[in-house]
One Martini backbone bead per residue (centre of mass of N, CA, C, O) as a GRO file, in nm:
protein
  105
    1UNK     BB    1  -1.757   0.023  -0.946
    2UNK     BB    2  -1.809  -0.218  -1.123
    3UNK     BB    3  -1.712  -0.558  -1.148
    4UNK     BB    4  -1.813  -0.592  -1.460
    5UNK     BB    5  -1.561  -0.399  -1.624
    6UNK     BB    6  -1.302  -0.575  -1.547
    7UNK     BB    7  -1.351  -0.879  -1.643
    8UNK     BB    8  -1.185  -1.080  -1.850
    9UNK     BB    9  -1.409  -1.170  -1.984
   10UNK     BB   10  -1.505  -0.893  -2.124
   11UNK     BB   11  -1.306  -0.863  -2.277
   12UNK     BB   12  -1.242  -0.701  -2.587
   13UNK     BB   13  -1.125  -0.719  -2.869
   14UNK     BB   14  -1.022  -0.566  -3.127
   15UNK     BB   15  -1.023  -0.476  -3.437
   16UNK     BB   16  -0.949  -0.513  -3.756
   17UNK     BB   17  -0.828  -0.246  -3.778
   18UNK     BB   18  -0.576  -0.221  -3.638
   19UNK     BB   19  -0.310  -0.054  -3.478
   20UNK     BB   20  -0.051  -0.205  -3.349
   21UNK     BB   21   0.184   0.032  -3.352
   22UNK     BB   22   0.024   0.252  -3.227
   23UNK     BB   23  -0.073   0.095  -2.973
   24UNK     BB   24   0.253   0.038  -2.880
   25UNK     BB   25   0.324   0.368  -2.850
   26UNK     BB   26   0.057   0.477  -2.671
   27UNK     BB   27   0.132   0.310  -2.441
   28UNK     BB   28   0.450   0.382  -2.386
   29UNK     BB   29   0.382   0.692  -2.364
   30UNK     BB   30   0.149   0.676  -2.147
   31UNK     BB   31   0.323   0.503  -1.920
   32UNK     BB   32   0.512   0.803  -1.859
   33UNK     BB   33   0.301   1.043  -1.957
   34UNK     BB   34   0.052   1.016  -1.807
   35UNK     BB   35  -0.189   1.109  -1.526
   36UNK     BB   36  -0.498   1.050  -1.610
   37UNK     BB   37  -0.694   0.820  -1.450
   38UNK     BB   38  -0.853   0.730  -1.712
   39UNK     BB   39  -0.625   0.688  -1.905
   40UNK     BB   40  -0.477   0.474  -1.736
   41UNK     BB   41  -0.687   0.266  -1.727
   42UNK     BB   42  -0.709   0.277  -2.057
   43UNK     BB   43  -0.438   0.138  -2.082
   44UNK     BB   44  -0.480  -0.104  -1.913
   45UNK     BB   45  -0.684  -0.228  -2.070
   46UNK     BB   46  -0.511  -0.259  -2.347
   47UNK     BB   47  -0.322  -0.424  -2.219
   48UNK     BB   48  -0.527  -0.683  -2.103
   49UNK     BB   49  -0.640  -0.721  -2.436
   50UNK     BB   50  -0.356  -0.822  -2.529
   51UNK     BB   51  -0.278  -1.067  -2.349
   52UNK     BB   52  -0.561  -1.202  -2.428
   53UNK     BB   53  -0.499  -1.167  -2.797
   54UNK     BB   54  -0.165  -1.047  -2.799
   55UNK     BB   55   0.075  -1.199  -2.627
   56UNK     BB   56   0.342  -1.080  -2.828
   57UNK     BB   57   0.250  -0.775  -2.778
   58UNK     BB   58   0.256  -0.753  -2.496
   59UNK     BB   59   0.578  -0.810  -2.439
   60UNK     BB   60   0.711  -0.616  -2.610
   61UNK     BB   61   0.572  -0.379  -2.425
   62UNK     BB   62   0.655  -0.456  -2.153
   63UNK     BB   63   0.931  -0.491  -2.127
   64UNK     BB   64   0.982  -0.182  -2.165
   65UNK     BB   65   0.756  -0.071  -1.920
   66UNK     BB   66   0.760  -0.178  -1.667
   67UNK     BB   67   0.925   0.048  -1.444
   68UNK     BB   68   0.718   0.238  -1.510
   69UNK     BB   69   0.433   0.100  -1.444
   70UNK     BB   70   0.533   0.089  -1.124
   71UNK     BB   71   0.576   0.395  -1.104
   72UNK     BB   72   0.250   0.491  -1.239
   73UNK     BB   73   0.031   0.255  -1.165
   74UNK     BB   74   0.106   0.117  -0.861
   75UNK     BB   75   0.204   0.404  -0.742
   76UNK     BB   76  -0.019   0.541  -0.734
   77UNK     BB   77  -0.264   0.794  -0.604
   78UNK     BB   78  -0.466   0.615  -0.772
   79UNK     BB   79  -0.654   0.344  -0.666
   80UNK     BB   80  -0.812   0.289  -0.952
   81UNK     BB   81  -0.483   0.253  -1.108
   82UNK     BB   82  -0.352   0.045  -0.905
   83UNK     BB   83  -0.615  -0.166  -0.927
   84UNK     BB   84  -0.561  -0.235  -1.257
   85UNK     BB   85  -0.267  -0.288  -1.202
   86UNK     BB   86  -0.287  -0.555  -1.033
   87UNK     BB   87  -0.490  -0.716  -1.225
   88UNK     BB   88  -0.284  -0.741  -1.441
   89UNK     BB   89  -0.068  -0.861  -1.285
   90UNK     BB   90  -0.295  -1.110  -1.183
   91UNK     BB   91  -0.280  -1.223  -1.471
   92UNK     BB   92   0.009  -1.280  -1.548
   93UNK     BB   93   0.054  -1.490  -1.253
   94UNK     BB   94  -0.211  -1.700  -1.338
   95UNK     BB   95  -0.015  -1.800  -1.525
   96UNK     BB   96   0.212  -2.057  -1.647
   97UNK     BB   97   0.509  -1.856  -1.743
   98UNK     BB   98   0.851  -1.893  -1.774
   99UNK     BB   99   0.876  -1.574  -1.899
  100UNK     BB  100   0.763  -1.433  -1.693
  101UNK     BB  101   0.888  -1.503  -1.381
  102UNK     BB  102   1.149  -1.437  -1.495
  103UNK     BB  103   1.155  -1.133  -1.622
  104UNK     BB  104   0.958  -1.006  -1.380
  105UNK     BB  105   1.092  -1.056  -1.114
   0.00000   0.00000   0.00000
């Protein structure tokens, strides 16, 4: 895997027509739901481009499924989704917000 396909910076915007109702449905029942590695990496580079553009929905749906999160996909089997995992964890508390560290520690 490349560097660059996963750097914060490269994260892409959502569409403009974008159902942000659906896609924060479909990420909190596929962080339950879904355990193919593939998919579960778009999961979480959704998860990661919520935060980076629509930090008040990322917030909404993170909120719901921190503890699935951990339990599917930091503690997954597979190391690449770990590892985006982790990458996400580690965007979430590399900026001061005093929301991120009482709520989710």
């Amino acid at each position: 895997m490349e560097g660059n396909n996963f750097s914060f910076d490269k994260l892409e915007p959502f569409a403009q027509d974008q159902n942000f109702l659906k896609l924060l449905r479909d990420i909190s029942t596929g962080v339950m739901e879904i355990f193919d590695p593939s998919s579960q990496i778009h999961l979480i580079t959704d998860l990661r481009r919520l935060r980076k553009f629509h930090k008040d929905l990322f917030i909404t749906v993170f909120d719901n499924i921190t503890s699935q999160f951990i339990d599917n996909m930091v503690y997954s089997n597979f190391s690449q989704v770990t590892f985006h995992s982790i990458l996400l964890i580690t965007e979430v508390f590399s900026e001061y917000d005093e929301y991120f560290k009482t709520s989710w520690i």
